[in-house]
C-alpha positions as YAML, in Angstrom:
chain: A
units: angstrom
residues:
- id: 1
  name: UNK
  ca: [0.00, 0.00, 0.00]
- id: 2
  name: UNK
  ca: [1.31, 3.45, -0.86]
- id: 3
  name: UNK
  ca: [0.45, 6.47, 1.25]
- id: 4
  name: UNK
  ca: [1.72, 8.99, -1.28]
- id: 5
  name: UNK
  ca: [3.32, 9.05, -4.71]
- id: 6
  name: UNK
  ca: [4.43, 12.71, -4.82]
- id: 7
  name: UNK
  ca: [8.13, 13.59, -4.61]
- id: 8
  name: UNK
  ca: [8.91, 14.46, -1.00]
- id: 9
  name: UNK
  ca: [11.81, 15.39, 1.28]
- id: 10
  name: UNK
  ca: [13.70, 13.13, 3.67]
- id: 11
  name: UNK
  ca: [11.58, 13.89, 6.76]
- id: 12
  name: UNK
  ca: [8.37, 13.36, 4.83]
- id: 13
  name: UNK
  ca: [9.73, 10.10, 3.37]
- id: 14
  name: UNK
  ca: [10.52, 8.90, 6.90]
- id: 15
  name: UNK
  ca: [7.01, 9.81, 8.02]
- id: 16
  name: UNK
  ca: [5.49, 7.91, 5.10]
- id: 17
  name: UNK
  ca: [7.70, 4.86, 5.81]
- id: 18
  name: UNK
  ca: [6.63, 4.89, 9.46]
- id: 19
  name: UNK
  ca: [2.97, 5.10, 8.52]
- id: 20
  name: UNK
  ca: [3.13, 2.42, 5.82]
- id: 21
  name: UNK
  ca: [5.12, 0.06, 8.04]
- id: 22
  name: UNK
  ca: [2.81, 0.60, 11.00]
- id: 23
  name: UNK
  ca: [-0.34, 0.00, 8.96]
- id: 24
  name: UNK
  ca: [1.14, -3.21, 7.56]
- id: 25
  name: UNK
  ca: [2.10, -4.43, 11.04]
- id: 26
  name: UNK
  ca: [-1.30, -3.48, 12.47]
- id: 27
  name: UNK
  ca: [-3.11, -5.28, 9.65]
- id: 28
  name: UNK
  ca: [-0.99, -8.41, 10.08]
- id: 29
  name: UNK
  ca: [-0.76, -8.59, 13.89]
- id: 30
  name: UNK
  ca: [-3.49, -6.33, 15.28]
- id: 31
  name: UNK
  ca: [-3.09, -2.81, 16.58]
- id: 32
  name: UNK
  ca: [-2.88, -3.75, 20.25]
- id: 33
  name: UNK
  ca: [-0.12, -6.32, 19.63]
- id: 34
  name: UNK
  ca: [2.24, -3.90, 17.85]
- id: 35
  name: UNK
  ca: [4.42, -1.56, 19.90]
- id: 36
  name: UNK
  ca: [6.11, 1.69, 18.90]
- id: 37
  name: UNK
  ca: [9.40, -0.09, 19.49]
- id: 38
  name: UNK
  ca: [8.45, -2.76, 16.96]
- id: 39
  name: UNK
  ca: [7.41, -0.17, 14.39]
- id: 40
  name: UNK
  ca: [10.62, 1.82, 14.87]
- id: 41
  name: UNK
  ca: [12.75, -1.33, 14.55]
- id: 42
  name: UNK
  ca: [10.94, -2.37, 11.36]
- id: 43
  name: UNK
  ca: [11.52, 1.08, 9.83]
- id: 44
  name: UNK
  ca: [15.14, 1.21, 11.06]
- id: 45
  name: UNK
  ca: [14.73, 4.30, 13.25]
- id: 46
  name: UNK
  ca: [14.78, 5.05, 16.97]
- id: 47
  name: UNK
  ca: [11.64, 5.44, 19.07]
- id: 48
  name: UNK
  ca: [12.62, 9.10, 19.52]
- id: 49
  name: UNK
  ca: [12.53, 9.54, 15.74]
- id: 50
  name: UNK
  ca: [9.10, 7.91, 15.68]
- id: 51
  name: UNK
  ca: [7.82, 10.43, 18.21]
- id: 52
  name: UNK
  ca: [9.29, 13.33, 16.23]
- id: 53
  name: UNK
  ca: [6.92, 12.35, 13.43]
- id: 54
  name: UNK
  ca: [3.86, 11.13, 15.37]
- id: 55
  name: UNK
  ca: [2.71, 12.16, 18.85]
- id: 56
  name: UNK
  ca: [1.40, 8.67, 19.63]
- id: 57
  name: UNK
  ca: [0.79, 5.24, 18.17]
- id: 58
  name: UNK
  ca: [-2.93, 6.05, 17.98]
- id: 59
  name: UNK
  ca: [-2.24, 9.06, 15.78]
- id: 60
  name: UNK
  ca: [-1.03, 6.73, 13.01]
- id: 61
  name: UNK
  ca: [-4.59, 5.54, 12.55]
- id: 62
  name: UNK
  ca: [-6.87, 8.17, 14.05]
- id: 63
  name: UNK
  ca: [-5.40, 11.53, 12.94]
- id: 64
  name: UNK
  ca: [-6.93, 12.97, 9.81]
- id: 65
  name: UNK
  ca: [-5.80, 16.14, 8.01]
- id: 66
  name: UNK
  ca: [-9.40, 16.66, 6.91]
- id: 67
  name: UNK
  ca: [-10.79, 17.22, 10.41]
- id: 68
  name: UNK
  ca: [-9.42, 20.74, 11.11]
- id: 69
  name: UNK
  ca: [-10.90, 22.09, 7.88]
- id: 70
  name: UNK
  ca: [-14.45, 20.96, 8.56]
- id: 71
  name: UNK
  ca: [-15.27, 23.63, 11.15]
- id: 72
  name: UNK
  ca: [-13.71, 26.33, 8.99]
- id: 73
  name: UNK
  ca: [-15.92, 25.39, 6.05]
- id: 74
  name: UNK
  ca: [-19.02, 24.94, 8.21]
- id: 75
  name: UNK
  ca: [-18.46, 28.49, 9.51]
- id: 76
  name: UNK
  ca: [-18.53, 29.73, 5.93]
- id: 77
  name: UNK
  ca: [-21.99, 28.32, 5.18]
- id: 78
  name: UNK
  ca: [-24.94, 30.73, 4.91]
- id: 79
  name: UNK
  ca: [-26.64, 31.13, 8.28]
- id: 80
  name: UNK
  ca: [-30.01, 31.02, 6.50]
- id: 81
  name: UNK
  ca: [-29.58, 27.26, 5.90]
- id: 82
  name: UNK
  ca: [-30.83, 24.69, 8.43]
- id: 83
  name: UNK
  ca: [-28.06, 23.52, 10.78]
- id: 84
  name: UNK
  ca: [-27.66, 20.05, 9.26]
- id: 85
  name: UNK
  ca: [-27.49, 21.53, 5.76]
- id: 86
  name: UNK
  ca: [-24.78, 23.93, 6.96]
- id: 87
  name: UNK
  ca: [-22.80, 21.10, 8.50]
- id: 88
  name: UNK
  ca: [-23.15, 18.86, 5.45]
- id: 89
  name: UNK
  ca: [-22.29, 21.70, 3.06]
- id: 90
  name: UNK
  ca: [-19.21, 22.65, 5.08]
- id: 91
  name: UNK
  ca: [-18.00, 19.07, 5.28]
- id: 92
  name: UNK
  ca: [-18.53, 18.65, 1.54]
- id: 93
  name: UNK
  ca: [-16.50, 21.82, 0.84]
- id: 94
  name: UNK
  ca: [-13.72, 20.71, 3.19]
- id: 95
  name: UNK
  ca: [-13.54, 17.34, 1.41]
- id: 96
  name: UNK
  ca: [-13.02, 19.09, -1.93]
- id: 97
  name: UNK
  ca: [-10.38, 21.42, -0.42]
- id: 98
  name: UNK
  ca: [-7.92, 18.67, 0.60]
- id: 99
  name: UNK
  ca: [-5.91, 16.30, -1.58]
- id: 100
  name: UNK
  ca: [-7.89, 13.11, -1.89]
- id: 101
  name: UNK
  ca: [-6.36, 10.29, 0.15]
- id: 102
  name: UNK
  ca: [-5.59, 6.91, -1.34]
- id: 103
  name: UNK
  ca: [-8.73, 4.85, -0.70]
- id: 104
  name: UNK
  ca: [-6.83, 1.66, 0.12]
- id: 105
  name: UNK
  ca: [-4.94, 3.38, 2.93]
- id: 106
  name: UNK
  ca: [-8.12, 4.90, 4.36]
- id: 107
  name: UNK
  ca: [-9.93, 1.57, 4.13]
- id: 108
  name: UNK
  ca: [-7.02, -0.15, 5.93]
- id: 109
  name: UNK
  ca: [-6.96, 2.52, 8.65]
- id: 110
  name: UNK
  ca: [-10.70, 2.19, 9.22]
- id: 111
  name: UNK
  ca: [-10.55, -1.59, 9.35]
- id: 112
  name: UNK
  ca: [-7.72, -1.43, 11.89]
- id: 113
  name: UNK
  ca: [-9.66, 1.09, 13.98]
- id: 114
  name: UNK
  ca: [-12.83, -1.00, 13.88]
- id: 115
  name: UNK
  ca: [-10.96, -4.10, 15.06]
- id: 116
  name: UNK
  ca: [-9.33, -2.46, 18.11]
- id: 117
  name: UNK
  ca: [-11.20, -1.40, 21.25]
- id: 118
  name: UNK
  ca: [-8.39, 1.07, 21.96]
- id: 119
  name: UNK
  ca: [-8.77, 2.70, 18.56]
- id: 120
  name: UNK
  ca: [-12.56, 2.68, 18.66]
- id: 121
  name: UNK
  ca: [-12.29, 4.78, 21.84]
- id: 122
  name: UNK
  ca: [-9.69, 7.07, 20.25]
- id: 123
  name: UNK
  ca: [-11.90, 7.46, 17.19]
- id: 124
  name: UNK
  ca: [-14.82, 8.48, 19.41]
- id: 125
  name: UNK
  ca: [-12.57, 11.09, 21.09]
- id: 126
  name: UNK
  ca: [-11.42, 12.42, 17.72]
- id: 127
  name: UNK
  ca: [-15.05, 12.61, 16.53]
- id: 128
  name: UNK
  ca: [-15.98, 14.43, 19.72]
- id: 129
  name: UNK
  ca: [-13.25, 17.00, 19.09]
- id: 130
  name: UNK
  ca: [-14.42, 17.45, 15.50]
- id: 131
  name: UNK
  ca: [-18.05, 17.79, 16.62]
- id: 132
  name: UNK
  ca: [-17.02, 20.37, 19.24]
- id: 133
  name: UNK
  ca: [-15.22, 22.44, 16.59]
- id: 134
  name: UNK
  ca: [-18.18, 22.23, 14.21]
- id: 135
  name: UNK
  ca: [-20.64, 23.14, 16.97]
- id: 136
  name: UNK
  ca: [-18.47, 26.11, 17.97]
- id: 137
  name: UNK
  ca: [-18.44, 27.33, 14.37]
- id: 138
  name: UNK
  ca: [-22.24, 27.18, 14.31]
- id: 139
  name: UNK
  ca: [-22.56, 28.96, 17.67]
- id: 140
  name: UNK
  ca: [-20.11, 31.66, 16.56]
- id: 141
  name: UNK
  ca: [-22.43, 32.27, 13.59]
- id: 142
  name: UNK
  ca: [-25.38, 32.77, 15.96]
- id: 143
  name: UNK
  ca: [-26.89, 29.27, 16.23]
- id: 144
  name: UNK
  ca: [-28.27, 27.89, 19.46]
- id: 145
  name: UNK
  ca: [-25.53, 26.00, 21.38]
- id: 146
  name: UNK
  ca: [-27.63, 22.90, 22.11]
- id: 147
  name: UNK
  ca: [-29.00, 22.70, 18.57]
- id: 148
  name: UNK
  ca: [-25.46, 23.18, 17.23]
- id: 149
  name: UNK
  ca: [-24.14, 20.34, 19.36]
- id: 150
  name: UNK
  ca: [-26.96, 18.06, 18.22]
- id: 151
  name: UNK
  ca: [-26.34, 18.83, 14.53]
- id: 152
  name: UNK
  ca: [-22.56, 18.42, 14.80]
- id: 153
  name: UNK
  ca: [-22.82, 15.20, 16.80]
- id: 154
  name: UNK
  ca: [-25.39, 13.71, 14.43]
- id: 155
  name: UNK
  ca: [-23.26, 14.55, 11.40]
- id: 156
  name: UNK
  ca: [-20.07, 13.07, 12.86]
- id: 157
  name: UNK
  ca: [-21.90, 9.92, 13.98]
- id: 158
  name: UNK
  ca: [-23.46, 9.50, 10.54]
- id: 159
  name: UNK
  ca: [-20.17, 9.97, 8.73]
- id: 160
  name: UNK
  ca: [-18.37, 7.55, 11.03]
- id: 161
  name: UNK
  ca: [-21.00, 4.84, 10.59]
- id: 162
  name: UNK
  ca: [-20.96, 5.29, 6.82]
- id: 163
  name: UNK
  ca: [-17.18, 5.13, 6.58]
- id: 164
  name: UNK
  ca: [-16.96, 2.04, 8.79]
- id: 165
  name: UNK
  ca: [-19.56, 0.30, 6.62]
- id: 166
  name: UNK
  ca: [-17.63, 1.37, 3.50]
- id: 167
  name: UNK
  ca: [-14.37, 0.05, 4.93]
- id: 168
  name: UNK
  ca: [-15.67, -3.49, 5.27]
- id: 169
  name: UNK
  ca: [-17.78, -3.54, 2.11]
- id: 170
  name: UNK
  ca: [-15.21, -2.94, -0.65]
- id: 171
  name: UNK
  ca: [-18.02, -1.12, -2.50]
- id: 172
  name: UNK
  ca: [-17.72, 2.27, -4.13]
- id: 173
  name: UNK
  ca: [-15.23, 5.05, -3.61]
- id: 174
  name: UNK
  ca: [-14.45, 6.93, -0.44]
- id: 175
  name: UNK
  ca: [-15.98, 10.08, -1.95]
- id: 176
  name: UNK
  ca: [-19.17, 8.20, -2.81]
- id: 177
  name: UNK
  ca: [-19.42, 6.91, 0.76]
- id: 178
  name: UNK
  ca: [-18.95, 10.40, 2.19]
- id: 179
  name: UNK
  ca: [-21.50, 11.86, -0.23]
- id: 180
  name: UNK
  ca: [-24.00, 9.16, 0.77]
- id: 181
  name: UNK
  ca: [-23.61, 10.16, 4.43]
- id: 182
  name: UNK
  ca: [-23.98, 13.85, 3.61]
- id: 183
  name: UNK
  ca: [-27.16, 13.24, 1.60]
- id: 184
  name: UNK
  ca: [-28.69, 11.36, 4.54]
- id: 185
  name: UNK
  ca: [-27.61, 14.14, 6.94]
- id: 186
  name: UNK
  ca: [-29.26, 16.69, 4.67]
- id: 187
  name: UNK
  ca: [-32.43, 14.60, 4.53]
- id: 188
  name: UNK
  ca: [-32.08, 14.01, 0.79]
- id: 189
  name: UNK
  ca: [-31.92, 10.23, 1.02]
...
């Protein structure tokens, strides 16, 4: 599996090697059975070098560059739209704004997360942080705080369920799965 094909510098190449090696080890042996020490040894680096690139083992699977952009794009939605439409529209815009990830890597990450109780909990925490940021964006635009929290939480739960189902199905593209979730969130499906 290849995380990226673009020409990159030495530090970025090391980061990619760490991620690819870790995902392979997690897929073969299970997330909870693979240590940072084992990943570092397989890559040929020290544990300190690992932690220069990733703050934790969980971050290899749970961190997503897409998450920080969601709240920014939700904040840019017209306040005249219903809350769920604003959330879905912002998430859709954020998706278009980032380079599209390689679907095989995302599918592998989701399968690893689904198979590990540790990562399921970390995924819930990451979703909670994303929902908090989205809700704050809505509140900052004048929406009711409770309604904002409900809309953000519902959207993140719906997206997570859709992506987990996509990960085990081998059907369709990642973008199609996300769009399906957004259509349901908007009430169009």
